[in-house]
Amino acid sequence: QQQLVESGGDSVEVGGSLTLSCRTFAYGYNRRHCLGWFREVPGKQREGVAAIALDGTATYADSVKGRFTLSKRTDNTLILEMTNLKPEDTGRYHCAADELGCDSLVREGLARRGGWGPGTQVTVSP
């Protein structure tokens, strides 16, 4: 069983909005891990998007600040609300968990001690 399962990806036009969800099934991911998102585009370096720490503090990559909002529901579903989408937001978005904190996840899209889900595709067309 997948530990992290994403949903909500779709194709939208520039300026549109999407909400991505991530269900976390493992007990440990809810209590000990920073949870967040990174995105991948074939041929490009993985990019961190946002992460939320155990205390609820959310951190964002500069490229999405002011447009994306990350939150965690009481059922521990991770929600990424994306507005004013741009073509450069296109990519496969992966939910990730890192026991070592949020810094690496946001700066590099790396979960050093944890895991990530299979991802959901977001496509933003001009």
PDB file of N, CA and C in Angstrom, residues 1 5 26-27 48-50 56 65 70 74-75 77 98 102 112 116 125:
ATOM      1  N   GLN A   1       0.854  -1.201   0.000  1.00  0.00           N
ATOM      2  CA  GLN A   1       0.000   0.000   0.000  1.00  0.00           C
ATOM      3  C   GLN A   1       0.876   1.231   0.000  1.00  0.00           C
ATOM      4  N   VAL A   5      -0.514   9.245  -1.094  1.00  0.00           N
ATOM      5  CA  VAL A   5      -1.274   9.160  -2.335  1.00  0.00           C
ATOM      6  C   VAL A   5      -1.809  10.534  -2.705  1.00  0.00           C
ATOM      7  N   ALA A  26       0.504   6.317   6.690  1.00  0.00           N
ATOM      8  CA  ALA A  26       1.373   5.778   7.723  1.00  0.00           C
ATOM      9  C   ALA A  26       1.309   6.632   8.975  1.00  0.00           C
ATOM     10  N   TYR A  27       1.196   6.024  10.105  1.00  0.00           N
ATOM     11  CA  TYR A  27       1.117   6.738  11.377  1.00  0.00           C
ATOM     12  C   TYR A  27       2.317   7.659  11.548  1.00  0.00           C
ATOM     13  N   GLY A  48      11.561  21.894  -5.151  1.00  0.00           N
ATOM     14  CA  GLY A  48      10.699  21.934  -3.982  1.00  0.00           C
ATOM     15  C   GLY A  48       9.610  22.967  -4.184  1.00  0.00           C
ATOM     16  N   VAL A  49       8.448  22.709  -3.610  1.00  0.00           N
ATOM     17  CA  VAL A  49       7.314  23.620  -3.760  1.00  0.00           C
ATOM     18  C   VAL A  49       6.937  24.237  -2.410  1.00  0.00           C
ATOM     19  N   ALA A  50       6.594  23.395  -1.472  1.00  0.00           N
ATOM     20  CA  ALA A  50       6.164  23.886  -0.151  1.00  0.00           C
ATOM     21  C   ALA A  50       6.209  22.739   0.829  1.00  0.00           C
ATOM     22  N   GLY A  56       2.953  23.268  12.270  1.00  0.00           N
ATOM     23  CA  GLY A  56       1.983  23.889  11.371  1.00  0.00           C
ATOM     24  C   GLY A  56       2.528  25.029  10.527  1.00  0.00           C
ATOM     25  N   LYS A  65       5.459  31.573  -3.873  1.00  0.00           N
ATOM     26  CA  LYS A  65       4.990  32.411  -2.764  1.00  0.00           C
ATOM     27  C   LYS A  65       3.912  33.375  -3.227  1.00  0.00           C
ATOM     28  N   LEU A  70      -0.399  26.005   1.499  1.00  0.00           N
ATOM     29  CA  LEU A  70      -0.313  24.630   1.981  1.00  0.00           C
ATOM     30  C   LEU A  70      -0.954  24.528   3.354  1.00  0.00           C
ATOM     31  N   THR A  74      -7.500  18.111   9.669  1.00  0.00           N
ATOM     32  CA  THR A  74      -7.491  17.330  10.902  1.00  0.00           C
ATOM     33  C   THR A  74      -7.395  15.836  10.631  1.00  0.00           C
ATOM     34  N   ASP A  75      -7.777  15.401   9.437  1.00  0.00           N
ATOM     35  CA  ASP A  75      -7.637  13.985   9.109  1.00  0.00           C
ATOM     36  C   ASP A  75      -6.266  13.705   8.494  1.00  0.00           C
ATOM     37  N   THR A  77      -4.883  14.966   5.912  1.00  0.00           N
ATOM     38  CA  THR A  77      -4.768  15.131   4.466  1.00  0.00           C
ATOM     39  C   THR A  77      -4.052  16.449   4.198  1.00  0.00           C
ATOM     40  N   ASP A  98       9.449  13.926   5.265  1.00  0.00           N
ATOM     41  CA  ASP A  98      10.851  13.874   5.660  1.00  0.00           C
ATOM     42  C   ASP A  98      10.953  13.991   7.169  1.00  0.00           C
ATOM     43  N   CYS A 102      11.973  20.243   7.144  1.00  0.00           N
ATOM     44  CA  CYS A 102      11.420  20.788   5.908  1.00  0.00           C
ATOM     45  C   CYS A 102      12.435  21.464   4.981  1.00  0.00           C
ATOM     46  N   ARG A 112      15.065  13.390   2.712  1.00  0.00           N
ATOM     47  CA  ARG A 112      16.284  12.671   3.058  1.00  0.00           C
ATOM     48  C   ARG A 112      15.994  11.408   3.873  1.00  0.00           C
ATOM     49  N   TRP A 116       7.975   9.412  -0.703  1.00  0.00           N
ATOM     50  CA  TRP A 116       7.081  10.245  -1.509  1.00  0.00           C
ATOM     51  C   TRP A 116       6.137   9.395  -2.307  1.00  0.00           C
ATOM     52  N   SER A 125      -1.544  25.457 -19.500  1.00  0.00           N
ATOM     53  CA  SER A 125      -1.361  25.833 -20.900  1.00  0.00           C
ATOM     54  C   SER A 125      -1.571  27.335 -21.083  1.00  0.00           C
TER      55      SER A 125
END
